[in-house]
Amino acid sequence: MSALLLDSIVDKHSIDIEPDYLKVIKEMIVASSDVSTAEGVKEKRFLYDIVANGRNGIDVDKFDYIDRDCRACGIGSNFQHWRLLEGMRVMGDEICYPAKDYLSIHKLFTTRADLHRTVYTHAKVKAVELMLVDALVEANEYLGISLHADDPEDFWKLDDTIVKSIETAPNDELKKAKEIIQRIRRRELYKFCNQYSVPKDKLDHFKNITAQDIVCSQITSKVLLKEEDVAVSNVKIDLTRGKDNPLER
């Protein structure tokens, strides 16, 4: 979508930019994704490692959100991105760092993992996330939200104001969606039931749990859950390289 938005801005404002240059910019944006064609680049390959680094995961995107999220959530962070910025050099067409900065680089990945554990996958955060999704799905048929998801001209308008629009709408068609939003405001969140941490030696043989698995394993009681009553979140948190040490790259 970032690449589509860029095309849209260039077209809408008739920005004079060479097609090849525009192509390079878009490739830098998606360099770490599956649609990247940057691997075939022969000149200044290191430029493709700045925004979204598919080679080793050290990029300014992480520098930005780790700093911002730690500050916003009141979490202390030992990661100092300026230390890496001061020491980095381009050698052999790759962005390289002094060996003495290995701890700073390791902190980049461990701080990211800590944010996933304590913030992004926190039970209440996941509850609000799931409730927002349910509210948007309920409102979709009336507001046509999904119709705008692929169009850059409309996509940028899908910001937080859509929640307020649902909340204040007088329409009966949005009643269910409005009730979910109001529950979030009152902190009547979906209930967190349980969690299970998979041992490392079992990871290779462990399949993702589904709502059906939970429902089928119920012991008969007065209240029986249905699949639509259960939300399962399968979370895998590592240092971006699975079981491998990111410093090896």
Tab-separated table of C-alpha atoms in Angstrom:
chain	number	residue	atom	x	y	z
A	1	MET	CA	0.000	0.000	0.000
A	2	SER	CA	2.933	2.361	0.683
A	3	ALA	CA	4.098	1.858	-2.902
A	4	LEU	CA	0.557	2.377	-4.249
A	5	LEU	CA	0.191	5.563	-2.185
A	6	LEU	CA	3.457	6.856	-3.623
A	7	ASP	CA	2.216	6.234	-7.187
A	8	SER	CA	-1.059	7.966	-6.333
A	9	ILE	CA	0.713	11.054	-4.912
A	10	VAL	CA	2.987	11.328	-7.967
A	11	ASP	CA	0.012	11.044	-10.358
A	12	LYS	CA	-2.344	13.319	-8.429
A	13	HIS	CA	0.154	16.154	-8.053
A	14	SER	CA	1.904	15.629	-11.406
A	15	ILE	CA	5.287	15.301	-9.712
A	16	ASP	CA	8.131	15.296	-12.213
A	17	ILE	CA	10.131	12.181	-11.372
A	18	GLU	CA	11.844	9.672	-13.631
A	19	PRO	CA	10.055	6.281	-13.770
A	20	ASP	CA	13.278	4.406	-12.971
A	21	TYR	CA	13.893	6.582	-9.910
A	22	LEU	CA	10.308	6.041	-8.711
A	23	LYS	CA	10.762	2.287	-9.184
A	24	VAL	CA	13.925	2.352	-7.044
A	25	ILE	CA	12.139	4.240	-4.230
A	26	LYS	CA	9.281	1.731	-4.195
A	27	GLU	CA	11.716	-1.183	-4.146
A	28	MET	CA	13.479	0.350	-1.123
A	29	ILE	CA	10.145	0.567	0.715
A	30	VAL	CA	9.334	-3.139	0.195
A	31	ALA	CA	12.911	-4.450	0.275
A	32	SER	CA	12.247	-6.957	3.072
A	33	SER	CA	8.929	-8.254	1.714
A	34	ASP	CA	8.066	-11.185	-0.546
A	35	VAL	CA	7.348	-8.837	-3.476
A	36	SER	CA	10.814	-7.287	-3.397
A	37	THR	CA	12.899	-7.309	-6.577
A	38	ALA	CA	15.840	-5.624	-4.858
A	39	GLU	CA	17.908	-8.829	-4.911
A	40	GLY	CA	18.610	-8.190	-8.582
A	41	VAL	CA	20.019	-4.713	-7.927
A	42	LYS	CA	23.695	-4.431	-8.861
A	43	GLU	CA	24.543	-0.844	-7.878
A	44	LYS	CA	24.466	0.565	-4.322
A	45	ARG	CA	22.733	-2.497	-2.909
A	46	PHE	CA	23.232	-1.101	0.613
A	47	LEU	CA	20.546	1.557	-0.017
A	48	TYR	CA	17.928	-1.200	0.076
A	49	ASP	CA	18.911	-2.070	3.649
A	50	ILE	CA	18.018	1.325	5.146
A	51	VAL	CA	14.207	1.318	5.390
A	52	ALA	CA	13.267	-2.372	5.363
A	53	ASN	CA	16.314	-4.576	5.749
A	54	GLY	CA	15.596	-8.099	4.540
A	55	ARG	CA	19.258	-9.075	4.918
A	56	ASN	CA	19.618	-8.812	8.679
A	57	GLY	CA	16.636	-6.839	10.034
A	58	ILE	CA	18.607	-3.773	11.217
A	59	ASP	CA	16.702	-0.820	9.740
A	60	VAL	CA	15.399	2.653	10.577
A	61	ASP	CA	11.830	1.339	10.749
A	62	LYS	CA	12.761	-0.584	13.916
A	63	PHE	CA	14.804	2.343	15.263
A	64	ASP	CA	11.692	4.512	14.962
A	65	TYR	CA	8.935	2.322	16.390
A	66	ILE	CA	11.007	0.818	19.213
A	67	ASP	CA	11.968	4.288	20.479
A	68	ARG	CA	8.456	5.662	20.044
A	69	ASP	CA	6.598	2.711	21.579
A	70	CYS	CA	8.919	2.424	24.597
A	71	ARG	CA	8.415	6.122	25.308
A	72	ALA	CA	4.641	6.032	24.746
A	73	CYS	CA	4.200	3.021	27.033
A	74	GLY	CA	6.558	4.261	29.734
A	75	ILE	CA	8.943	1.336	29.240
A	76	GLY	CA	12.638	1.850	29.807
A	77	SER	CA	14.857	0.912	26.874
A	78	ASN	CA	18.598	0.270	26.809
A	79	PHE	CA	18.687	0.302	23.020
A	80	GLN	CA	20.479	3.411	21.704
A	81	HIS	CA	20.020	3.730	17.948
A	82	TRP	CA	22.302	6.780	17.760
A	83	ARG	CA	25.246	4.571	18.733
A	84	LEU	CA	24.650	2.427	15.644
A	85	LEU	CA	24.117	5.464	13.411
A	86	GLU	CA	27.419	6.966	14.518
A	87	GLY	CA	29.419	3.794	13.932
A	88	MET	CA	27.902	2.428	10.713
A	89	ARG	CA	29.933	2.454	7.511
A	90	VAL	CA	29.364	1.100	3.988
A	91	MET	CA	31.907	-1.628	3.202
A	92	GLY	CA	31.702	-4.036	0.289
A	93	ASP	CA	28.269	-2.585	-0.642
A	94	GLU	CA	26.843	-3.516	2.780
A	95	ILE	CA	26.045	-1.420	5.837
A	96	CYS	CA	28.475	-2.626	8.511
A	97	TYR	CA	28.990	-1.939	12.205
A	98	PRO	CA	32.051	-2.042	14.509
A	99	ALA	CA	32.349	-5.383	16.318
A	100	LYS	CA	32.251	-3.513	19.653
A	101	ASP	CA	28.618	-2.527	18.922
A	102	TYR	CA	27.384	-6.126	18.951
A	103	LEU	CA	25.588	-5.572	22.287
A	104	SER	CA	23.690	-2.566	20.902
A	105	ILE	CA	22.566	-4.650	17.931
A	106	HIS	CA	21.525	-7.517	20.199
A	107	LYS	CA	19.524	-5.044	22.331
A	108	LEU	CA	17.688	-3.917	19.187
A	109	PHE	CA	16.299	-7.429	18.725
A	110	THR	CA	15.727	-8.227	22.414
A	111	THR	CA	13.907	-4.905	22.990
A	112	ARG	CA	11.699	-5.646	19.985
A	113	ALA	CA	10.912	-9.107	21.417
A	114	ASP	CA	10.177	-7.588	24.850
A	115	LEU	CA	7.724	-5.122	23.264
A	116	HIS	CA	5.923	-8.031	21.609
A	117	ARG	CA	5.698	-9.882	24.933
A	118	THR	CA	4.688	-6.972	27.158
A	119	VAL	CA	2.786	-4.634	24.820
A	120	TYR	CA	1.779	-5.901	21.371
A	121	THR	CA	0.539	-9.307	22.579
A	122	HIS	CA	-0.649	-8.206	26.047
A	123	ALA	CA	-4.019	-9.820	26.844
A	124	LYS	CA	-5.908	-6.505	27.057
A	125	VAL	CA	-4.241	-5.145	23.913
A	126	LYS	CA	-5.272	-8.288	22.011
A	127	ALA	CA	-8.802	-8.002	23.422
A	128	VAL	CA	-9.205	-4.411	22.186
A	129	GLU	CA	-7.666	-5.393	18.841
A	130	LEU	CA	-10.128	-8.272	18.391
A	131	MET	CA	-13.069	-6.100	19.440
A	132	LEU	CA	-12.123	-3.350	16.963
A	133	VAL	CA	-11.920	-5.931	14.186
A	134	ASP	CA	-15.349	-7.309	15.145
A	135	ALA	CA	-16.813	-3.787	15.188
A	136	LEU	CA	-15.376	-2.985	11.750
A	137	VAL	CA	-16.653	-6.294	10.335
A	138	GLU	CA	-20.120	-5.562	11.743
A	139	ALA	CA	-20.043	-2.050	10.212
A	140	ASN	CA	-18.563	-3.119	6.891
A	141	GLU	CA	-21.790	-4.000	5.087
A	142	TYR	CA	-23.280	-0.570	5.810
A	143	LEU	CA	-20.143	1.596	5.511
A	144	GLY	CA	-18.396	-0.405	2.770
A	145	ILE	CA	-15.041	-0.203	4.582
A	146	SER	CA	-13.450	-3.093	2.692
A	147	LEU	CA	-14.324	-1.481	-0.660
A	148	HIS	CA	-11.787	1.274	0.122
A	149	ALA	CA	-8.989	-0.959	1.384
A	150	ASP	CA	-7.277	-1.360	-1.998
A	151	ASP	CA	-7.770	2.154	-3.359
A	152	PRO	CA	-5.016	4.633	-2.328
A	153	GLU	CA	-7.370	7.577	-2.848
A	154	ASP	CA	-9.710	6.193	-0.171
A	155	PHE	CA	-7.332	4.124	1.953
A	156	TRP	CA	-5.674	7.087	3.679
A	157	LYS	CA	-9.090	8.198	4.970
A	158	LEU	CA	-9.509	4.971	6.968
A	159	ASP	CA	-8.024	6.337	10.194
A	160	ASP	CA	-9.238	6.428	13.817
A	161	THR	CA	-12.126	8.744	12.903
A	162	ILE	CA	-14.033	5.723	11.565
A	163	VAL	CA	-14.438	4.497	15.164
A	164	LYS	CA	-16.005	7.819	16.188
A	165	SER	CA	-18.272	7.693	13.117
A	166	ILE	CA	-19.586	4.281	14.178
A	167	GLU	CA	-19.960	5.383	17.803
A	168	THR	CA	-22.026	8.485	17.005
A	169	ALA	CA	-24.067	7.136	14.073
A	170	PRO	CA	-27.858	7.102	14.603
A	171	ASN	CA	-28.340	4.237	12.139
A	172	ASP	CA	-29.816	0.939	13.374
A	173	GLU	CA	-27.567	-0.857	10.874
A	174	LEU	CA	-24.561	0.084	13.028
A	175	LYS	CA	-26.117	-0.884	16.372
A	176	LYS	CA	-23.996	-4.035	16.903
A	177	ALA	CA	-20.770	-2.290	15.897
A	178	LYS	CA	-21.614	0.663	18.172
A	179	GLU	CA	-22.231	-1.647	21.141
A	180	ILE	CA	-18.776	-3.219	20.716
A	181	ILE	CA	-17.089	0.213	20.571
A	182	GLN	CA	-18.996	1.317	23.669
A	183	ARG	CA	-17.860	-1.833	25.483
A	184	ILE	CA	-14.255	-0.868	24.703
A	185	ARG	CA	-14.894	2.643	26.108
A	186	ARG	CA	-16.313	1.095	29.306
A	187	ARG	CA	-13.411	-1.393	29.489
A	188	GLU	CA	-15.845	-4.311	29.230
A	189	LEU	CA	-13.297	-6.233	27.199
A	190	TYR	CA	-13.326	-9.776	25.918
A	191	LYS	CA	-12.241	-12.050	28.757
A	192	PHE	CA	-8.747	-13.515	28.746
A	193	CYS	CA	-9.128	-17.206	29.581
A	194	ASN	CA	-5.768	-18.936	29.482
A	195	GLN	CA	-2.398	-19.193	27.835
A	196	TYR	CA	0.058	-21.971	27.141
A	197	SER	CA	3.745	-21.533	26.389
A	198	VAL	CA	5.070	-24.201	24.036
A	199	PRO	CA	8.443	-25.658	25.127
A	200	LYS	CA	11.235	-24.996	22.613
A	201	ASP	CA	11.817	-28.698	21.987
A	202	LYS	CA	8.133	-29.144	21.025
A	203	LEU	CA	7.879	-26.178	18.635
A	204	ASP	CA	8.605	-28.185	15.469
A	205	HIS	CA	5.695	-30.552	16.194
A	206	PHE	CA	3.188	-28.043	17.529
A	207	LYS	CA	0.351	-26.968	15.252
A	208	ASN	CA	-1.576	-23.719	15.647
A	209	ILE	CA	-4.531	-24.129	18.010
A	210	THR	CA	-7.977	-23.252	16.625
A	211	ALA	CA	-11.263	-22.277	18.258
A	212	GLN	CA	-12.564	-25.676	17.200
A	213	ASP	CA	-9.793	-27.373	19.213
A	214	ILE	CA	-10.851	-25.440	22.317
A	215	VAL	CA	-14.547	-26.155	21.860
A	216	CYS	CA	-13.978	-29.869	21.223
A	217	SER	CA	-11.918	-30.249	24.396
A	218	GLN	CA	-14.632	-28.922	26.732
A	219	ILE	CA	-15.626	-31.013	29.699
A	220	THR	CA	-19.420	-31.179	29.843
A	221	SER	CA	-20.830	-28.393	31.977
A	222	LYS	CA	-23.896	-26.197	32.185
A	223	VAL	CA	-22.395	-23.652	29.766
A	224	LEU	CA	-20.992	-24.935	26.485
A	225	LEU	CA	-18.907	-22.634	24.306
A	226	LYS	CA	-19.436	-22.458	20.553
A	227	GLU	CA	-16.666	-21.737	18.068
A	228	GLU	CA	-17.833	-18.145	17.584
A	229	ASP	CA	-17.446	-17.583	21.350
A	230	VAL	CA	-13.715	-18.275	21.265
A	231	ALA	CA	-10.806	-16.250	19.859
A	232	VAL	CA	-7.411	-17.948	19.746
A	233	SER	CA	-4.175	-16.020	19.294
A	234	ASN	CA	-1.169	-18.107	18.257
A	235	VAL	CA	1.884	-15.956	18.921
A	236	LYS	CA	5.479	-16.687	17.992
A	237	ILE	CA	8.070	-14.302	19.420
A	238	ASP	CA	11.737	-14.621	18.489
A	239	LEU	CA	14.667	-12.383	17.584
A	240	THR	CA	13.479	-12.186	13.912
A	241	ARG	CA	15.497	-15.254	12.832
A	242	GLY	CA	13.587	-18.104	14.458
A	243	LYS	CA	15.991	-20.162	16.550
A	244	ASP	CA	19.017	-18.508	14.945
A	245	ASN	CA	21.047	-15.701	16.477
A	246	PRO	CA	20.460	-12.518	14.381
A	247	LEU	CA	24.086	-11.477	14.997
A	248	GLU	CA	25.167	-14.290	12.665
A	249	ARG	CA	23.849	-12.123	9.819
